[in-house]
Coordinates of C-alpha atoms in Angstrom, one line a residue:
M263 CA 101.6 123.8 76.0
I264 CA 104.5 123.2 78.9
P265 CA 107.6 125.2 78.2
T266 CA 110.9 123.2 77.7
L267 CA 113.8 123.8 80.5
P268 CA 116.5 126.2 79.2
E269 CA 119.9 125.0 79.3
T270 CA 121.1 127.0 81.9
F271 CA 119.5 128.7 84.8
D272 CA 120.2 132.1 86.2
A273 CA 118.2 132.8 89.4
A274 CA 119.4 136.8 89.6
S275 CA 117.6 137.2 86.0
A276 CA 114.5 135.5 86.7
E277 CA 111.4 137.4 86.2
Q278 CA 109.4 138.9 88.9
P279 CA 107.1 136.7 91.0
L280 CA 103.8 136.3 89.5
Y281 CA 102.4 137.0 93.1
G282 CA 103.7 139.6 94.6
P283 CA 103.9 139.9 98.8
R284 CA 100.5 140.4 100.4
S285 CA 100.1 142.2 103.5
Y286 CA 97.5 141.4 106.2
Q287 CA 96.0 143.5 108.9
V288 CA 96.6 141.8 112.2
L289 CA 93.8 142.6 114.7
S290 CA 95.6 143.3 118.1
G291 CA 93.6 142.5 121.4
N292 CA 93.1 146.2 121.8
D293 CA 91.0 146.7 118.7
L294 CA 88.2 144.1 119.1
G295 CA 88.6 143.2 122.9
T296 CA 89.8 139.8 122.2
Q297 CA 93.1 137.8 122.6
L298 CA 95.3 136.0 120.3
L299 CA 95.0 132.1 120.6
E300 CA 98.2 130.1 120.9
I301 CA 97.5 126.5 120.1
S302 CA 100.2 123.5 119.4
M303 CA 99.4 121.4 116.6
G304 CA 101.4 118.0 117.2
P305 CA 103.7 116.4 117.8
Q306 CA 101.3 113.5 117.7
H307 CA 98.9 114.9 115.3
P308 CA 96.9 112.9 112.2
S309 CA 97.5 116.0 110.3
T310 CA 101.5 116.4 110.9
H311 CA 102.5 113.6 108.8
G312 CA 104.8 112.3 111.3
V313 CA 106.1 113.4 114.3
F314 CA 106.2 117.1 113.8
R315 CA 104.7 120.3 115.8
M316 CA 103.5 123.2 114.5
D317 CA 103.3 126.5 117.3
V318 CA 100.5 128.4 115.6
V319 CA 99.0 131.9 116.9
L320 CA 95.6 132.8 115.6
D321 CA 93.5 135.6 115.7
G322 CA 90.2 134.2 115.3
E323 CA 90.8 131.7 112.5
E324 CA 93.6 133.6 111.0
V325 CA 97.2 132.8 111.2
V326 CA 99.1 135.6 112.5
K327 CA 102.5 133.4 113.3
L328 CA 103.5 130.0 112.7
K329 CA 106.7 128.2 114.2
P330 CA 107.3 124.6 112.7
V331 CA 109.1 122.4 115.5
F332 CA 111.5 119.6 114.1
G333 CA 113.8 117.2 115.9
Y334 CA 111.5 114.2 117.3
L335 CA 112.9 111.7 114.8
H336 CA 116.3 112.5 115.0
R337 CA 118.4 109.6 114.7
N338 CA 122.1 110.7 113.8
H339 CA 122.1 109.7 110.5
E340 CA 125.0 111.7 109.3
Q341 CA 126.8 110.9 112.5
L342 CA 126.5 107.3 112.1
A343 CA 127.6 107.6 108.6
E344 CA 130.9 108.7 109.5
K345 CA 131.4 105.8 111.8
T346 CA 130.3 103.2 109.0
S347 CA 131.6 102.0 105.9
Y348 CA 130.8 103.6 102.6
L349 CA 128.6 100.6 101.7
G350 CA 127.3 100.2 105.4
S351 CA 125.5 103.6 105.1
M352 CA 123.4 102.2 102.1
P353 CA 120.6 100.8 103.9
Y354 CA 120.6 103.7 106.3
T355 CA 119.4 105.8 103.1
D356 CA 116.6 104.0 103.0
R357 CA 115.4 105.3 106.5
L358 CA 115.3 109.0 105.2
D359 CA 112.6 109.5 102.7
Y360 CA 111.2 105.8 103.5
F361 CA 108.5 106.1 100.6
C362 CA 111.5 106.5 98.1
S363 CA 114.2 104.6 99.2
M364 CA 115.3 103.8 95.6
T365 CA 115.9 107.1 94.9
N366 CA 117.5 107.7 98.3
N367 CA 119.8 104.8 97.4
W368 CA 120.7 106.4 94.1
A369 CA 121.5 110.0 95.2
Y370 CA 124.0 108.2 97.7
A371 CA 125.6 105.7 95.0
H372 CA 125.6 108.7 92.6
A373 CA 127.7 110.7 95.1
V374 CA 130.2 108.0 96.0
E375 CA 130.7 107.0 92.3
K376 CA 131.6 110.6 91.8
L377 CA 133.9 110.8 94.4
A378 CA 135.6 107.4 93.5
A379 CA 135.2 108.1 89.4
I380 CA 133.4 104.5 88.9
E381 CA 131.5 104.0 85.7
V382 CA 128.1 102.6 85.7
P383 CA 127.0 100.0 82.9
E384 CA 124.1 101.0 80.5
R385 CA 122.1 98.0 81.5
A386 CA 122.3 99.3 85.4
E387 CA 121.5 103.1 84.2
Y388 CA 118.5 102.0 82.6
I389 CA 117.5 99.8 85.6
R390 CA 118.0 102.9 87.8
V391 CA 115.7 105.1 85.7
I392 CA 113.1 102.5 85.7
M393 CA 112.9 102.0 89.5
A394 CA 113.4 106.1 90.3
E395 CA 110.6 106.9 87.9
L396 CA 108.3 103.9 89.5
T397 CA 109.4 105.7 92.8
R398 CA 108.3 109.1 91.3
L399 CA 104.6 107.4 90.8
V400 CA 104.2 106.0 94.2
N401 CA 105.3 109.3 95.8
H402 CA 103.0 111.4 93.7
T403 CA 100.2 109.2 93.9
C404 CA 100.4 108.8 97.5
L405 CA 101.1 112.5 98.2
I406 CA 97.7 113.3 96.5
G407 CA 95.9 110.6 98.2
F408 CA 97.1 112.1 101.6
M409 CA 96.5 115.8 100.6
V410 CA 92.8 115.1 99.9
N411 CA 92.8 113.2 102.8
D412 CA 93.8 116.1 104.6
L413 CA 91.0 118.4 103.3
G414 CA 88.3 115.8 104.8
A415 CA 87.8 113.5 101.8
L416 CA 88.1 110.4 104.0
G417 CA 88.4 107.0 102.2
T418 CA 88.3 107.0 98.5
P419 CA 91.2 108.7 96.9
L420 CA 93.6 107.6 99.3
I421 CA 92.3 103.7 99.0
Y422 CA 92.4 104.4 95.4
A423 CA 96.3 105.7 95.6
F424 CA 97.5 103.0 97.9
R425 CA 95.9 100.3 95.3
E426 CA 98.2 101.5 92.9
R427 CA 101.3 101.9 95.3
E428 CA 100.9 98.1 96.1
K429 CA 101.5 96.8 92.4
I430 CA 104.5 99.0 92.2
L431 CA 105.7 97.9 95.8
D432 CA 105.4 94.1 94.5
I433 CA 107.9 94.9 92.0
F434 CA 110.5 96.5 94.3
E435 CA 109.8 93.5 96.6
A436 CA 110.6 91.2 93.7
V437 CA 113.9 92.7 92.8
S438 CA 115.1 93.7 96.2
G439 CA 113.6 91.3 98.7
G440 CA 112.0 94.5 100.5
R441 CA 109.0 96.7 99.6
M442 CA 109.9 100.0 101.3
M443 CA 113.3 99.6 102.5
C444 CA 115.0 98.3 99.4
N445 CA 118.6 98.7 99.9
Y446 CA 118.9 98.1 95.9
M447 CA 121.7 100.3 94.9
R448 CA 125.3 99.5 94.7
F449 CA 128.1 101.5 93.6
G450 CA 128.8 101.0 90.3
G451 CA 125.3 99.7 89.7
V452 CA 122.9 97.9 91.2
R453 CA 122.2 94.9 93.5
V454 CA 120.1 92.4 91.4
D455 CA 119.4 92.3 87.6
L456 CA 115.9 92.5 86.1
T457 CA 114.4 89.5 84.9
S458 CA 112.2 89.2 81.6
Q459 CA 109.4 88.6 84.1
D460 CA 110.1 91.8 86.1
L461 CA 110.3 93.5 82.6
K462 CA 106.5 92.2 81.9
R463 CA 105.1 92.8 85.0
I464 CA 106.7 96.6 85.1
S465 CA 105.4 97.1 81.3
M466 CA 102.0 95.7 82.6
I467 CA 101.6 98.6 85.3
V468 CA 103.0 101.7 83.1
D469 CA 100.3 100.6 80.2
N470 CA 97.9 100.6 82.7
Y471 CA 98.8 103.6 85.1
P472 CA 97.2 106.2 82.6
Y473 CA 93.9 104.8 83.1
F474 CA 94.0 105.1 86.6
L475 CA 95.2 108.9 86.4
D476 CA 92.1 109.3 84.3
E477 CA 90.1 108.0 86.8
F478 CA 92.0 109.7 89.6
E479 CA 91.5 113.1 87.7
K480 CA 87.9 112.8 87.0
L481 CA 87.3 112.0 90.7
L482 CA 89.3 115.2 91.8
T483 CA 90.6 117.8 89.4
G484 CA 87.5 119.3 88.7
N485 CA 86.1 118.8 92.1
E486 CA 84.7 122.3 93.1
I487 CA 85.5 121.5 96.8
L488 CA 89.2 120.9 96.0
M489 CA 89.3 124.0 93.7
S490 CA 87.6 126.0 96.3
R491 CA 89.7 124.8 98.8
C492 CA 93.0 124.9 97.4
Q493 CA 92.9 127.6 94.7
G494 CA 94.6 131.0 95.9
V495 CA 95.8 129.2 99.1
G496 CA 99.2 128.9 100.1
V497 CA 100.5 130.9 97.6
L498 CA 104.5 130.7 97.1
S499 CA 106.0 133.4 95.2
K500 CA 108.7 132.8 92.4
E501 CA 111.1 135.2 94.1
L502 CA 110.4 133.6 97.6
A503 CA 110.6 130.0 96.1
I504 CA 114.1 130.6 94.6
N505 CA 115.6 132.7 97.6
A506 CA 114.6 130.0 99.9
S507 CA 116.2 127.2 97.9
I508 CA 113.1 125.5 97.3
T509 CA 113.4 122.4 94.6
G510 CA 111.1 120.2 93.2
P511 CA 107.6 120.0 92.4
M512 CA 106.8 123.3 95.1
L513 CA 109.3 125.4 93.0
R514 CA 108.0 124.2 89.5
A515 CA 104.5 125.1 90.8
S516 CA 105.6 128.6 91.5
G517 CA 106.7 129.0 88.1
V518 CA 110.1 128.2 88.0
D519 CA 111.3 125.8 85.4
Y520 CA 114.2 123.7 87.1
D521 CA 114.5 120.1 87.0
I522 CA 117.8 118.5 87.9
R523 CA 117.1 116.0 85.4
K524 CA 117.2 118.3 82.8
V525 CA 120.2 120.5 84.1
D526 CA 122.4 117.9 85.2
K527 CA 121.4 114.9 82.8
Y528 CA 122.9 112.8 85.3
G529 CA 122.5 109.0 84.6
I530 CA 121.0 108.8 81.2
Y531 CA 117.9 111.0 81.3
E532 CA 119.5 112.9 78.1
R533 CA 118.1 110.1 76.0
F534 CA 114.5 110.3 77.2
D535 CA 112.0 112.9 75.6
F536 CA 110.0 114.5 78.5
R537 CA 108.8 117.8 79.4
V538 CA 108.8 119.8 82.6
P539 CA 105.6 120.8 83.7
I540 CA 105.3 124.2 85.7
G541 CA 102.6 126.2 87.5
D542 CA 101.0 129.6 86.7
H543 CA 100.1 130.6 90.6
G544 CA 102.2 128.9 93.1
D545 CA 99.3 127.9 94.9
V546 CA 98.0 124.4 96.5
Y547 CA 96.2 123.5 93.4
D548 CA 99.1 124.2 91.2
R549 CA 101.1 121.8 93.7
Y550 CA 98.5 119.1 93.2
M551 CA 98.3 119.5 89.4
I552 CA 102.3 119.4 88.9
R553 CA 102.2 115.9 90.4
V554 CA 99.7 115.0 88.2
L555 CA 101.6 116.2 85.2
E556 CA 104.8 114.9 86.3
M557 CA 103.4 111.3 86.5
R558 CA 102.5 111.5 83.4
E559 CA 106.0 112.5 82.4
S560 CA 107.2 109.5 84.4
I561 CA 105.0 107.1 82.7
K562 CA 106.5 108.4 79.1
I563 CA 110.1 108.2 80.5
L564 CA 109.3 104.6 81.5
K565 CA 107.7 103.6 78.2
Q566 CA 110.7 105.0 76.4
A567 CA 113.4 103.2 79.1
L568 CA 111.7 99.7 78.7
K569 CA 111.8 99.9 74.7
Q570 CA 115.5 100.9 74.8
F571 CA 116.3 98.5 77.3
P572 CA 119.5 96.5 76.5
S573 CA 119.1 92.7 76.1
A574 CA 122.3 92.0 77.6
G575 CA 125.1 93.8 79.7
D576 CA 126.3 93.9 83.3
F577 CA 123.9 95.2 86.0
I578 CA 127.1 96.1 88.3
N579 CA 130.7 97.3 87.3
P580 CA 132.4 94.1 87.9
N581 CA 135.8 96.2 88.6
V582 CA 134.3 97.6 91.6
K583 CA 135.5 95.8 94.7
L584 CA 133.0 96.7 97.4
R585 CA 135.0 95.0 100.0
N586 CA 137.4 97.5 102.0
F587 CA 136.3 100.2 99.5
R588 CA 138.6 103.2 100.0
P589 CA 138.2 106.1 97.6
K590 CA 140.9 108.4 97.5
A591 CA 141.3 111.4 99.5
G592 CA 138.6 114.4 98.1
E593 CA 135.2 115.9 98.4
V594 CA 132.0 115.6 96.3
Y595 CA 128.7 116.6 96.3
G596 CA 126.2 114.8 94.3
R597 CA 122.7 114.9 93.6
I598 CA 119.5 113.7 91.7
E599 CA 116.1 114.9 91.0
S600 CA 113.9 113.0 93.9
P601 CA 110.3 112.9 94.0
K602 CA 110.4 115.8 96.7
G603 CA 113.2 117.8 95.4
E604 CA 116.8 118.3 95.0
L605 CA 118.2 115.3 97.0
G606 CA 121.9 115.6 97.7
F607 CA 124.9 114.1 99.2
Y608 CA 128.1 115.8 100.5
L609 CA 130.9 113.6 101.2
V610 CA 134.7 114.3 102.2
S611 CA 137.0 111.2 101.8
G612 CA 140.3 111.0 103.8
G613 CA 141.5 108.0 102.0
G614 CA 139.9 105.5 104.5
T615 CA 137.0 103.1 104.6
M616 CA 134.7 105.7 106.0
P617 CA 133.7 109.4 105.1
Y618 CA 135.3 111.9 106.9
R619 CA 132.3 114.0 106.4
Y620 CA 128.7 113.2 105.3
H621 CA 125.8 115.5 104.9
V622 CA 122.4 115.2 103.5
R623 CA 120.6 117.6 101.6
A624 CA 117.3 116.8 102.1
P625 CA 114.5 118.5 100.1
S626 CA 111.6 117.8 102.7
F627 CA 113.6 119.7 105.5
I628 CA 114.6 122.6 103.0
N629 CA 111.1 122.8 101.4
L630 CA 109.7 123.2 105.2
T631 CA 111.2 126.0 106.0
I632 CA 108.8 128.3 104.5
L633 CA 105.7 126.7 105.8
E634 CA 105.2 129.9 107.9
D635 CA 105.5 132.4 104.6
M636 CA 102.8 130.4 103.2
C637 CA 100.4 130.6 105.7
L638 CA 100.2 133.8 107.1
G639 CA 96.9 135.3 106.8
E640 CA 95.1 131.9 105.8
K641 CA 92.5 130.1 107.9
V642 CA 93.7 127.3 110.4
A643 CA 91.9 125.0 108.3
D644 CA 94.0 125.7 105.5
V645 CA 97.3 125.2 107.4
I646 CA 96.6 121.5 107.3
V647 CA 96.4 121.2 103.2
I648 CA 99.3 123.7 102.9
L649 CA 101.5 121.5 104.9
G650 CA 100.0 118.6 103.2
A651 CA 101.0 119.8 99.6
V652 CA 104.9 120.7 100.8
D653 CA 105.1 116.7 101.0
I654 CA 107.4 115.8 104.0
V655 CA 108.6 112.8 105.5
L656 CA 109.9 113.2 108.9
G657 CA 112.8 110.6 108.4
E658 CA 114.2 112.9 105.7
V659 CA 113.1 116.3 107.9
D660 CA 115.0 115.2 111.3
R661 CA 117.4 112.2 109.9

């Protein structure tokens, strides 16, 4: 049975890690008359999921040192936002985690709404939840497809994942005009309302998704190759996950029961009955299973949201004037539970039409900082799947 999340979370009183630190004896050149091998994986490499490099030091095939190298895709996102109007930065957020533009939009809108004390109509809150949970399905489905592809299962799982992703992207295109760069959220609501036809199409996807997940799990979950390559590999202890500020499915796979949808209850998440799956071992296999279980919980949320969806109401607060938008001077941090973890925006307003300070707390970047800790002592082939299970998008890492 999956435990429920406590009302409060105290990292200091957390239990001891399920896996203690492991020590590895690194053989030097003098012991066997061999030399350590230094290789550079990337920045252009199929396994790096973007323009990213890993400098790896190997003793045979065992990793003794790993340095992640970022910055190849840096686009000055935060500096641009400080010279752009508040609304003008909304489409820039699409380019962070470009698999999850809807949740990127929501996190930014949520921060600005806290800064300017903007109320969001009930109908808009339901639309946001629906779009966010559809995004979670897209992200986790594709992550599993990519991860299994990294293991060497070329073709079938990834094609199955993209087949389902296309159905959801058709919905995003219908409501926003864009399949990936949606630019859909607005301060106080969303840009376009959902029609009855949109709701019917979403309902069909939600009703059929469990059958796809059953098919996906039948193919993967009990597969002996997947289990042998993932179980006990890339273990991340609960203690290290907490100390390194890891969030999202990676944190929960390490046994920490923490989900911002439950902790902050932002939007209208308190109205929905769903559980927070957590892992026992903190390895790659647990990270896979957490994503599968989270997708099943997202389906539960979507079914409840569609059932409770208001028949009438505003899809955006009519009192919000987006033209010449000037929040009062102040600072705020707004965060949501994006598919990859805690996505937060720190904003400082000087009372003008542009933020005085703008900073993104990107979960892909934070979660990637403990890559070396998970890879030490593992084989070079395991590095690929460990990185794949972190779930990064370089647009969010580098910004």
